[in-house]
Coordinates of C-alpha atoms and ligand atoms in Angstrom, one line a residue:
X1 CA 82.1 76.1 64.2
X2 CA 85.9 76.1 63.7
X3 CA 88.1 74.9 66.5
X4 CA 89.3 78.5 67.2
X5 CA 85.8 79.8 67.5
X6 CA 84.9 76.8 69.7
X7 CA 87.7 77.7 72.0
X8 CA 86.6 81.3 72.2
X9 CA 83.0 80.3 72.8
X10 CA 84.1 78.0 75.7
X11 CA 86.2 80.8 77.2
X12 CA 83.2 83.2 77.0
X13 CA 80.9 80.6 78.7
X14 CA 83.5 80.0 81.4
X15 CA 83.9 83.8 82.0
X16 CA 80.1 84.2 82.2
X17 CA 79.6 81.5 84.7
X18 CA 82.4 82.8 86.9
X19 CA 81.1 86.3 86.7
X20 CA 77.6 85.1 87.6
X21 CA 78.9 83.4 90.7
X22 CA 80.8 86.5 91.8
X23 CA 77.8 88.7 91.1
X24 CA 75.9 86.5 93.5
X25 CA 78.6 86.7 96.2
X26 CA 78.9 90.5 95.7
X27 CA 75.3 91.6 95.3
X28 CA 73.3 89.0 97.2
X29 CA 75.6 87.8 99.9
X30 CA 77.6 91.1 100.5
X31 CA 80.6 88.8 100.7
X32 CA 82.9 89.1 97.6
X33 CA 85.3 86.3 97.2
X34 CA 87.6 88.0 94.7
X35 CA 89.0 91.5 94.7
X36 CA 87.4 94.3 92.6
X37 CA 90.4 94.3 90.4
X38 CA 90.2 90.6 89.7
X39 CA 86.5 90.9 89.0
X40 CA 87.2 93.8 86.6
X41 CA 89.7 91.7 84.8
X42 CA 87.2 88.9 84.2
X43 CA 84.5 91.4 83.2
X44 CA 86.8 93.2 80.8
X45 CA 88.1 90.0 79.2
X46 CA 84.4 89.0 78.5
X47 CA 83.6 92.5 77.1
X48 CA 86.7 92.3 74.9
X49 CA 85.8 88.9 73.5
X50 CA 82.2 89.9 72.9
X51 CA 83.3 93.0 71.1
X52 CA 85.5 90.9 68.8
X53 CA 82.8 88.2 68.3
X54 CA 79.5 90.1 68.5
X55 CA 77.7 87.0 67.1
X56 CA 78.4 85.3 70.4
X57 CA 76.6 87.9 72.6
X58 CA 73.5 86.5 74.3
X59 CA 70.9 88.5 76.1
X60 CA 71.6 86.7 79.4
X61 CA 75.4 87.6 79.3
X62 CA 76.4 89.5 82.5
X63 CA 77.7 92.3 80.2
X64 CA 74.1 92.9 79.1
X65 CA 72.7 93.0 82.7
X66 CA 73.4 94.8 85.9
X67 CA 74.2 92.7 88.9
X68 CA 72.5 89.6 90.0
X69 CA 68.8 89.0 90.7
X70 CA 67.3 90.4 93.8
X71 CA 67.0 88.3 97.0
X72 CA 63.7 86.7 98.0
X73 CA 63.0 87.9 101.5
X74 CA 62.3 91.5 100.7
X75 CA 59.3 92.4 98.4
X76 CA 60.3 93.5 94.9
X77 CA 60.1 97.0 93.5
X78 CA 60.1 97.8 89.9
X79 CA 62.2 100.9 89.2
X80 CA 60.3 103.4 87.0
X81 CA 63.5 104.1 85.2
X82 CA 66.2 101.3 85.2
X83 CA 69.2 101.8 87.5
X84 CA 72.2 101.6 85.3
X85 CA 75.8 100.7 86.0
X86 CA 78.9 102.6 84.7
X87 CA 81.7 101.5 82.4
X88 CA 85.1 101.8 84.0
X89 CA 88.5 103.2 82.8
X90 CA 91.7 102.7 84.7
X91 CA 94.1 105.0 82.8
X92 CA 94.3 108.5 81.3
X93 CA 94.6 107.0 77.8
X94 CA 91.4 105.1 78.2
X95 CA 89.7 108.3 79.5
X96 CA 90.9 110.2 76.4
X97 CA 89.5 107.5 74.2
X98 CA 86.2 107.8 76.0
X99 CA 86.1 111.5 75.4
X100 CA 87.2 111.2 71.8
X101 CA 84.4 108.6 71.1
X102 CA 81.6 110.8 72.4
X103 CA 83.0 114.0 70.8
X104 CA 83.0 112.2 67.5
X105 CA 79.3 111.2 68.0
X106 CA 78.3 114.7 69.0
X107 CA 80.7 116.5 66.6
X108 CA 82.2 118.7 69.3
X109 CA 85.7 120.0 70.1
X110 CA 85.3 119.7 73.8
X111 CA 82.7 118.6 76.3
X112 CA 81.8 120.0 79.7
X113 CA 81.7 117.3 82.4
X114 CA 80.3 117.1 85.9
X115 CA 83.0 115.4 88.0
X116 CA 82.4 113.8 91.4
X117 CA 83.8 111.1 93.7
X118 CA 82.7 107.6 93.1
X119 CA 81.3 106.6 96.5
X120 CA 82.1 103.0 97.5
X121 CA 78.7 101.9 98.9
X122 CA 75.6 100.5 97.4
X123 CA 73.1 102.1 95.0
X124 CA 69.6 103.1 96.2
X125 CA 66.5 104.6 94.6
X126 CA 64.0 106.6 96.6
X127 CA 60.6 107.3 95.2
X128 CA 58.9 110.5 96.5
X129 CA 55.3 111.1 95.6
X130 CA 54.0 114.7 96.1
X131 CA 57.1 115.3 98.2
X132 CA 56.7 112.3 100.6
X133 CA 59.0 109.3 100.7
X134 CA 57.0 106.3 99.5
X135 CA 59.5 103.6 98.5
X136 CA 63.2 102.9 98.8
X137 CA 64.7 100.1 96.7
X138 CA 68.1 98.6 96.2
X139 CA 69.4 98.3 92.6
X140 CA 68.8 94.5 92.4
X141 CA 69.1 93.5 88.7
X142 CA 68.7 97.1 87.5
X143 CA 65.0 96.8 86.7
X144 CA 63.7 95.3 89.9
X145 CA 65.2 95.8 93.4
X146 CA 64.4 95.0 97.0
X147 CA 62.0 97.0 99.0
X148 CA 64.0 98.4 101.9
X149 CA 61.7 101.3 102.8
X150 CA 61.5 100.5 106.5
X151 CA 65.2 100.4 106.8
X152 CA 65.8 103.6 104.8
X153 CA 63.4 105.5 107.0
X154 CA 65.9 105.0 109.9
X155 CA 68.7 106.9 108.1
X156 CA 68.8 110.4 109.4
X157 CA 70.4 112.1 106.3
X158 CA 67.4 111.0 104.2
X159 CA 64.4 113.5 104.5
X160 CA 61.0 111.9 104.9
X161 CA 59.6 114.9 103.1
X162 CA 61.3 117.0 100.3
X163 CA 62.2 120.4 101.7
X164 CA 61.1 122.3 98.6
X165 CA 57.7 124.0 98.1
X166 CA 55.8 122.7 95.1
X167 CA 57.6 119.3 94.8
X168 CA 57.2 117.1 91.6
X169 CA 54.2 114.8 91.4
X170 CA 56.8 112.0 91.6
X171 CA 60.5 111.7 91.5
X172 CA 63.1 108.9 91.8
X173 CA 66.2 110.1 93.7
X174 CA 69.3 108.1 93.1
X175 CA 72.4 107.8 95.3
X176 CA 74.7 105.7 97.3
X177 CA 74.2 104.3 100.8
X178 CA 77.6 104.2 102.7
X179 CA 79.2 104.1 106.1
X180 CA 81.8 106.6 107.2
X181 CA 85.2 105.0 107.9
X182 CA 85.2 106.0 111.6
X183 CA 81.7 104.7 112.1
X184 CA 82.8 101.4 110.4
X185 CA 85.7 101.0 112.8
X186 CA 83.4 101.7 115.8
X187 CA 80.8 99.3 114.5
X188 CA 83.4 96.5 114.2
X189 CA 84.7 97.3 117.6
X190 CA 81.2 96.8 119.0
X191 CA 80.7 93.7 116.9
X192 CA 84.0 92.3 118.3
X193 CA 83.0 93.0 121.9
X194 CA 79.7 91.3 121.3
X195 CA 81.4 88.4 119.7
X196 CA 79.6 89.0 116.4
X197 CA 81.1 88.7 112.9
X198 CA 83.4 91.6 111.8
X199 CA 82.7 93.3 108.5
X200 CA 85.5 93.3 105.9
X201 CA 85.1 97.0 104.9
X202 CA 82.7 99.9 105.1
X203 CA 80.9 98.9 102.0
X204 CA 80.1 95.4 103.3
X205 CA 79.0 96.9 106.6
X206 CA 76.7 99.3 104.8
X207 CA 75.2 96.6 102.6
X208 CA 74.8 94.2 105.5
X209 CA 73.2 96.9 107.6
X210 CA 70.8 98.0 104.9
X211 CA 69.6 94.5 104.1
X212 CA 68.5 93.6 107.6
X213 CA 65.0 92.2 107.8
X214 CA 64.5 94.1 111.0
X215 CA 64.6 97.9 110.7
X216 CA 65.5 98.2 114.4
X217 CA 68.9 96.6 113.6
X218 CA 69.4 99.1 110.7
X219 CA 68.5 102.0 113.0
X220 CA 71.5 101.1 115.2
X221 CA 73.9 101.2 112.3
X222 CA 75.4 104.5 111.3
X223 CA 74.4 104.7 107.6
X224 CA 74.4 107.8 105.3
X225 CA 73.4 108.6 101.8
X226 CA 75.1 110.7 99.1
X227 CA 72.8 111.6 96.2
X228 CA 74.2 111.7 92.6
X229 CA 71.2 111.8 90.3
X230 CA 67.5 111.2 89.5
X231 CA 65.5 108.6 87.6
X232 CA 62.0 109.0 86.4
X233 CA 60.3 112.4 87.1
X234 CA 56.8 113.7 86.7
X235 CA 56.2 117.4 87.0
X236 CA 58.6 119.7 88.9
X237 CA 61.3 121.9 87.6
X238 CA 62.9 121.5 84.2
X239 CA 66.7 121.0 84.3
X240 CA 69.2 121.7 81.6
X241 CA 72.4 120.4 83.2
X242 CA 73.5 117.7 85.6
X243 CA 74.9 120.3 88.1
X244 CA 71.4 121.9 88.3
X245 CA 70.0 118.5 89.3
X246 CA 72.5 118.2 92.1
X247 CA 71.9 121.7 93.4
X248 CA 68.2 120.9 93.4
X249 CA 68.8 117.7 95.4
X250 CA 70.7 119.7 97.9
X251 CA 67.8 122.1 98.2
X252 CA 65.5 119.2 98.8
X253 CA 67.5 118.3 101.9
X254 CA 69.8 115.5 100.5
X255 CA 73.5 115.2 101.0
X256 CA 75.2 115.9 97.7
X257 CA 79.0 115.6 97.4
X258 CA 80.7 118.9 98.2
X259 CA 83.6 117.8 96.0
X260 CA 81.5 117.9 92.9
X261 CA 82.9 120.2 90.2
X262 CA 82.1 121.3 86.7
X263 CA 85.1 120.7 84.4
X264 CA 85.2 122.4 81.0
X265 CA 86.9 119.5 79.2
X266 CA 88.5 116.1 79.8
X267 CA 91.9 117.5 80.9
X268 CA 90.0 119.2 83.7
X269 CA 88.7 115.8 84.7
X270 CA 92.2 114.4 84.8
X271 CA 93.3 117.2 87.1
X272 CA 90.2 116.5 89.2
X273 CA 91.2 112.9 89.5
X274 CA 94.6 113.7 90.7
X275 CA 93.2 116.1 93.3
X276 CA 90.8 113.6 94.8
X277 CA 93.4 110.9 94.7
X278 CA 95.5 113.1 97.0
X279 CA 92.6 113.8 99.3
X280 CA 91.4 110.2 99.3
X281 CA 93.0 109.0 102.6
X282 CA 91.7 112.1 104.5
X283 CA 88.1 111.8 103.3
X284 CA 85.7 110.5 106.0
X285 CA 84.3 107.9 103.6
X286 CA 85.7 105.4 101.1
X287 CA 85.8 106.3 97.4
X288 CA 87.0 104.1 94.6
X289 CA 87.6 106.7 91.9
X290 CA 85.8 109.6 90.1
X291 CA 82.7 109.6 87.9
X292 CA 82.4 112.0 85.0
X293 CA 79.1 112.8 83.4
X294 CA 78.4 114.9 80.3
X295 CA 76.9 118.0 82.0
X296 CA 74.3 118.9 79.3
X297 CA 71.2 116.8 79.6
X298 CA 70.4 117.4 75.9
X299 CA 73.8 115.9 75.0
X300 CA 73.2 113.0 77.5
X301 CA 69.9 112.2 75.6
X302 CA 71.6 112.4 72.3
X303 CA 74.3 109.9 73.4
X304 CA 71.8 107.6 75.0
X305 CA 72.3 104.4 76.8
X306 CA 73.6 100.9 76.0
X307 CA 72.1 97.9 77.7
X308 CA 73.8 98.2 81.1
X309 CA 75.5 101.6 81.2
X310 CA 75.0 105.1 79.8
X311 CA 77.2 106.3 77.0
X312 CA 77.4 109.7 78.6
X313 CA 79.1 108.7 81.9
X314 CA 82.3 106.9 82.9
X315 CA 83.9 105.8 86.2
X316 CA 87.6 106.5 86.4
X317 CA 88.8 104.0 89.0
X318 CA 91.9 104.2 91.3
X319 CA 94.5 101.5 90.8
X320 CA 93.8 98.3 92.8
X321 CA 94.5 98.5 96.5
X322 CA 94.7 94.8 96.6
X323 CA 97.5 92.4 95.7
X324 CA 98.3 88.8 95.9
X325 CA 101.3 87.6 98.0
X326 CA 102.5 84.9 100.3
X327 CA 102.4 84.4 104.1
X328 CA 106.0 83.7 105.2
X329 CA 105.2 83.3 108.9
X330 CA 102.8 84.4 111.6
X331 CA 104.0 86.3 114.6
X332 CA 102.2 87.8 117.5
X333 CA 102.4 91.4 118.9
X334 CA 101.8 92.0 122.6
X335 CA 99.5 94.9 123.3
X336 CA 99.2 97.1 126.4
X337 CA 96.7 94.9 128.0
X338 CA 98.7 91.8 127.1
X339 CA 96.5 90.7 124.3
X340 CA 98.4 88.8 121.6
X341 CA 97.5 90.0 118.1
X342 CA 98.6 87.7 115.3
X343 CA 100.4 89.4 112.4
X344 CA 101.2 87.9 109.0
X345 CA 104.7 88.4 107.8
X346 CA 104.3 88.7 104.0
X347 CA 106.5 88.5 101.0
X348 CA 106.7 92.2 100.3
X349 CA 104.3 93.4 97.7
X350 CA 103.2 96.8 96.3
X351 CA 99.6 97.6 97.1
X352 CA 98.3 100.9 95.6
X353 CA 101.8 102.3 95.5
X354 CA 103.0 101.3 99.0
X355 CA 105.1 98.3 99.9
X356 CA 103.3 96.0 102.4
X357 CA 105.1 93.3 104.3
X358 CA 102.9 92.9 107.4
X359 CA 99.2 92.5 107.8
X360 CA 97.1 92.3 110.9
X361 CA 95.1 89.1 111.4
X362 CA 93.1 90.5 114.4
X363 CA 92.6 87.5 116.6
X364 CA 92.2 83.7 116.7
X365 CA 88.6 83.9 115.6
X366 CA 89.4 85.9 112.5
X367 CA 92.3 83.5 111.8
X368 CA 89.9 80.6 112.0
X369 CA 87.2 82.2 109.9
X370 CA 89.6 83.0 107.1
X371 CA 91.7 79.9 107.8
X372 CA 95.0 81.6 107.1
X373 CA 98.0 79.3 107.3
X374 CA 101.8 79.8 107.0
X375 CA 102.7 79.3 103.3
X376 CA 99.3 80.4 102.0
X377 CA 98.9 82.6 99.0
X378 CA 96.6 85.4 100.1
X379 CA 94.9 88.6 98.8
X380 CA 95.9 91.6 100.9
X381 CA 94.1 94.9 101.0
X382 CA 95.3 98.4 102.1
X383 CA 92.4 100.8 102.7
X384 CA 93.6 104.4 103.2
X385 CA 95.8 104.7 106.2
X386 CA 94.4 101.6 107.9
X387 CA 96.8 98.7 108.7
X388 CA 96.8 96.2 105.8
X389 CA 94.6 93.2 106.1
X390 CA 94.4 89.8 104.6
X391 CA 91.1 89.6 102.7
X392 CA 91.2 85.9 101.9
X393 CA 93.3 82.8 101.0
X394 CA 93.7 81.7 97.4
X395 CA 92.7 78.1 98.3
X396 CA 93.7 76.7 94.9
X397 CA 97.3 77.5 95.7
X398 CA 97.4 76.0 99.2
X399 CA 100.4 73.7 99.7
X400 CA 99.8 70.2 100.8
X401 CA 100.5 69.4 104.4
X402 CA 99.7 73.0 105.7
X403 CA 98.0 73.1 109.1
X404 CA 95.5 75.6 110.6
X405 CA 97.4 78.1 112.8
X406 CA 96.7 78.1 116.5
X407 CA 98.2 81.0 118.6
X408 CA 98.0 79.0 121.8
X409 CA 99.8 76.1 120.2
X410 CA 102.5 78.1 118.6
X411 CA 103.0 80.6 121.5
X412 CA 102.3 78.8 124.8
X413 CA 104.6 81.5 126.3
X414 CA 104.7 85.2 125.6
X415 CA 107.4 85.8 123.0
X416 CA 108.6 88.9 124.8
X417 CA 108.7 87.9 128.5
X418 CA 108.2 84.2 128.5
X419 CA 105.2 84.2 130.9
X420 CA 102.5 81.7 130.1
X421 CA 99.8 82.8 127.7
X422 CA 96.1 82.3 128.6
X423 CA 92.7 82.5 127.0
X424 CA 90.0 83.5 129.4
X425 CA 86.9 81.3 129.0
X426 CA 84.3 82.8 126.8
X427 CA 86.8 85.5 125.5
X428 CA 88.3 85.7 122.1
X429 CA 91.5 87.4 123.3
X430 CA 94.6 85.4 124.2
X431 CA 96.7 87.3 126.8
X432 CA 100.2 87.2 128.2
X433 CA 99.9 86.7 131.9
X434 CA 103.1 88.7 132.7
X435 CA 101.4 92.0 133.5
X436 CA 104.0 94.6 134.4
X437 CA 106.7 92.0 134.2
X438 CA 106.3 92.0 130.4
X439 CA 108.4 94.7 128.7
X440 CA 106.0 94.7 125.7
X441 CA 103.0 95.5 127.9
X442 CA 105.0 98.2 129.8
X443 CA 106.1 99.9 126.6
X444 CA 102.6 99.8 125.1
X445 CA 101.0 101.1 128.3
X446 CA 103.6 104.0 128.6
X447 CA 103.2 104.8 124.9
X448 CA 99.4 105.1 125.4
X449 CA 99.8 107.1 128.6
X450 CA 102.0 109.7 126.8
X451 CA 99.9 109.8 123.6
X452 CA 98.2 112.9 122.3
X453 CA 94.7 112.2 123.5
X454 CA 96.0 111.1 126.9
X455 CA 98.8 113.0 128.7
X456 CA 99.9 114.6 125.5
X457 CA 103.6 114.4 126.0
X458 CA 105.1 115.7 122.8
X459 CA 108.1 113.8 121.6
X460 CA 107.6 110.7 123.8
X461 CA 107.2 108.3 120.9
X462 CA 107.5 104.5 120.7
X463 CA 111.2 104.5 120.0
X464 CA 112.2 106.7 122.9
X465 CA 109.9 104.8 125.3
X466 CA 111.4 101.6 124.2
X467 CA 114.9 102.8 124.9
X468 CA 114.0 104.2 128.3
X469 CA 112.4 101.0 129.3
X470 CA 115.3 98.9 128.0
X471 CA 117.8 101.0 129.9
X472 CA 115.8 100.5 133.1
X473 CA 114.8 104.2 133.5
X474 CA 111.1 103.7 132.9
X475 CA 108.7 101.0 134.2
X476 CA 105.7 102.7 135.8
X477 CA 103.7 105.8 134.6
X478 CA 105.1 107.8 137.6
X479 CA 108.7 107.1 136.5
X480 CA 108.1 109.6 133.6
X481 CA 107.9 112.4 136.2
X482 CA 111.2 111.4 137.8
X483 CA 113.1 111.7 134.5
X484 CA 115.8 114.3 134.3
X485 CA 117.0 116.1 131.2
X486 CA 120.2 114.1 131.5
X487 CA 118.3 110.7 131.3
X488 CA 116.7 111.8 128.0
X489 CA 120.0 113.1 126.6
X490 CA 121.7 109.7 127.3
X491 CA 119.4 108.1 124.7
X492 CA 120.4 107.3 121.2
X493 CA 120.5 110.1 118.7
X494 CA 119.0 112.6 121.2
X495 CA 120.0 116.2 120.6
X496 CA 120.2 118.6 123.6
X497 CA 117.5 120.8 122.3
X498 CA 115.1 117.8 121.7
X499 CA 115.8 116.5 125.2
X500 CA 115.0 120.0 126.6
X501 CA 111.7 120.1 124.6
X502 CA 110.6 116.7 125.7
X503 CA 111.5 117.5 129.3
X504 CA 109.3 120.6 129.1
X505 CA 106.4 118.7 127.6
X506 CA 106.6 116.3 130.5
X507 CA 106.4 119.2 132.9
X508 CA 103.5 120.8 131.0
X509 CA 101.6 117.6 131.1
X510 CA 101.3 117.6 134.9
X511 CA 98.2 119.7 134.7
X512 CA 95.6 117.4 133.3
X513 CA 91.8 116.9 133.3
X514 CA 90.4 114.0 135.2
X515 CA 88.9 112.6 132.0
X516 CA 92.3 112.6 130.1
X517 CA 93.9 111.1 133.2
X518 CA 91.4 108.2 133.3
X519 CA 91.9 107.6 129.6
X520 CA 95.7 107.6 130.0
X521 CA 95.6 104.9 132.6
X522 CA 94.7 102.5 129.7
X523 CA 92.1 100.5 131.6
X524 CA 91.0 97.7 129.2
X525 CA 87.8 98.7 127.3
X526 CA 87.9 102.3 128.7
X527 CA 88.3 104.6 125.6
X528 CA 88.0 108.3 125.5
X529 CA 84.2 108.4 125.6
X530 CA 84.0 106.1 128.6
X531 CA 86.7 108.0 130.4
X532 CA 84.8 111.2 129.8
X533 CA 81.6 109.6 131.1
X534 CA 83.3 108.3 134.2
X535 CA 84.8 111.7 134.9
X536 CA 81.5 113.5 134.5
X537 CA 79.7 110.9 136.7
X538 CA 82.1 110.7 139.6
X539 CA 83.7 114.1 139.4
X540 CA 86.6 112.8 141.5
X541 CA 89.3 110.3 141.2
X542 CA 88.9 109.0 144.8
X543 CA 85.2 108.4 144.2
X544 CA 85.9 106.5 141.0
X545 CA 88.6 104.4 142.6
X546 CA 86.2 103.4 145.4
X547 CA 83.1 102.9 143.3
X548 CA 81.7 99.4 143.4
X549 CA 80.3 97.4 140.5
X550 CA 76.8 98.5 141.0
X551 CA 77.6 102.2 141.0
X552 CA 79.9 101.8 138.0
X553 CA 77.1 100.2 135.9
X554 CA 75.0 103.3 136.6
X555 CA 77.3 105.3 134.4
X556 CA 75.8 105.7 130.9
X557 CA 77.0 103.0 128.5
X558 CA 78.9 101.1 131.1
X559 CA 77.8 97.4 131.3
X560 CA 78.9 94.7 133.7
X561 CA 82.0 93.7 131.6
X562 CA 83.5 97.1 131.5
X563 CA 82.6 97.7 135.1
X564 CA 84.5 94.5 136.1
X565 CA 87.5 95.6 134.1
X566 CA 87.6 99.0 135.9
X567 CA 87.2 97.3 139.3
X568 CA 90.0 94.8 138.5
X569 CA 92.3 97.6 137.4
X570 CA 91.9 99.6 140.6
X571 CA 92.1 96.5 142.8
X572 CA 95.6 95.7 141.5
X573 CA 98.1 96.9 144.2
X574 CA 100.8 97.8 141.6
X575 CA 98.3 100.0 139.8
X576 CA 97.2 101.6 143.0
X577 CA 100.7 102.4 144.2
X578 CA 101.5 104.0 140.8
X579 CA 98.3 106.1 140.9
X580 CA 99.1 107.3 144.4
X581 CA 102.5 108.5 143.3
X582 CA 101.0 110.1 140.2
X583 CA 98.4 112.0 142.3
X584 CA 101.3 113.6 144.2
X585 CA 103.1 114.6 141.1
X586 CA 100.2 115.8 139.0
X587 CA 97.6 118.5 139.1
X588 CA 94.5 116.6 138.1
X589 CA 91.6 118.9 137.3
X590 CA 88.3 117.5 138.5
X591 CA 85.1 118.7 136.8
X592 CA 82.9 121.0 138.8
X593 CA 79.7 119.4 140.1
X594 CA 76.9 120.9 142.3
X595 CA 77.4 118.6 145.2
X596 CA 79.9 116.1 144.0
X597 CA 77.4 113.8 145.6
X598 CA 76.9 110.8 143.3
X599 CA 76.2 107.6 145.1
X600 CA 79.4 105.7 145.1
Ligands
IVH1 S1 76.1 107.5 88.4 C1 73.6 106.3 85.1 N1 77.6 108.6 90.2 O1 78.7 103.2 91.0 C2 74.6 106.6 86.1 N2 77.2 106.3 90.4 O2 79.6 101.3 89.0 C3 74.5 105.6 87.2 N3 78.3 105.2 92.3 O3 75.5 101.8 90.5 C4 75.4 105.8 88.3 N4 79.3 107.0 93.1 O4 76.1 102.6 92.8 C5 77.1 107.5 89.8 N5 78.9 109.7 91.8 C6 78.4 108.6 91.4 C7 78.6 107.4 92.0 C8 78.0 106.2 91.5 C9 79.1 105.7 93.2 C10 78.0 103.8 92.1 C11 76.5 103.5 91.8 C12 76.5 102.8 90.5 C13 77.9 102.2 90.5 C14 78.3 101.9 89.1

């Protein structure tokens, strides 16, 4: 072996062992340590070298396999037809090359494709025998997966029985298990309240939820499935095209992507890609690109499959939404209940086309878990319209002498009002003790009070509230209803017409439902749903205010912690004074009840 070839062979081995480690983190631990983009770079470099030096390809190379080997705890299931992966492209040029390659093999001018979003979840295979769900298995290494049937049976969008008459003798249904973005946020909120670990993204949450050994845990997790194809089939209808398969799956009772579309050639696929890229942030679930499949099943067969991916399909991925940058400092923001949220100030970096210079660090527990320090090089991620997050620290680049960051040590006093900062025993949150003396808390509380789902005062945004507080015109909620048009007009860059409109919105907001009013008060841990439940249960503000802990815990979904927060809020004399004034100024609509006689 020449020295050049030896070097290549060493690089290949190095790449393979790195990729194997990352496969294990990704597939087995649901805890990737590098970004998808970094992983793709490693993988592509390996593919490139192996293409150049085919004599160095070995059957155990990650390029010849799909994923890592399945975990032990679940029993194994052999897929009747292997579950393949997809090759990726990242640019229109690479996509054109893909189309050209297959048109050459098939001798065609243009090819019809079925285009659909690439769901960012985890692959699943469902075996139905004579219409009944028998086995559900993860992808595993592509040939053998984990038996997760008990868990899959808890997912409501998966039918236990195919909804068609005369179902096939047996059929493998393929698709993606995922979690909606809103469900993911809610799950993390619950995890955080229960002091459990937070999931990094909806994909990890879906994977972690599906691979629970106890199906009762999975049942409490909001999982869904989107179907995109079939594996081995015996009997049943004969299909000519991919889109027919998808229509059939929809008839069987599965979710099939509504955004699927038949495109008459590759330029149609490009236009499709741009369309879904536009829609991406508004979609209820995460996608990481588009998938195009040759629509004719005969042509799919003719093209065939390479060892790990079919030749007739390709994934067109969005540009990386992750980037590497540096933490310049760590600040804290004071929220409406006084909680200090650490924020990383970053060296500005472009992530998926947007400049990011701040990232939330959530709380001290998350800071400790990720061990983020000032001066660290970090990977940041921006997912849709969510606030950017630090995914992990690049430890190899950590500077000597750096120290773990402690909020309490760095900020013994609130950076806004100077009051001492406290951590209640057993709580993650660190709070400013200034209460209504702290302008940050006042501003955040007022902003929440005026927000759309609360009192819905159009035009009362963060900037205006900040100016009104700083000029001494606003402090309590009730002060809003003392404002004159003149007060508003005195504010910076406020036109007469805008001041009139805002003044009118304030007047219009006086008539409000009890449920919105309770939500607007911003009682810690009382969100919209809890506010609604309280309003329905007590039907009157007076009754709610005088409810004791025992009667509060009788309200559905209210436990002792939330009940204590509610009691504490109404026991505060400042809060009570403000509410009394508000009651005089507002027209609070209480729900009708037969007797209004709940025990309080
Ligand atoms: S087709 C033979 N279609 O992406 C074709 N896969 O990177 C196999 N995925 O393992 C897959 N959305 O878990 C296909 N619309 C879609 C998909 C999709 C997401 C996942 C799937 C697959 C992985 C490959």
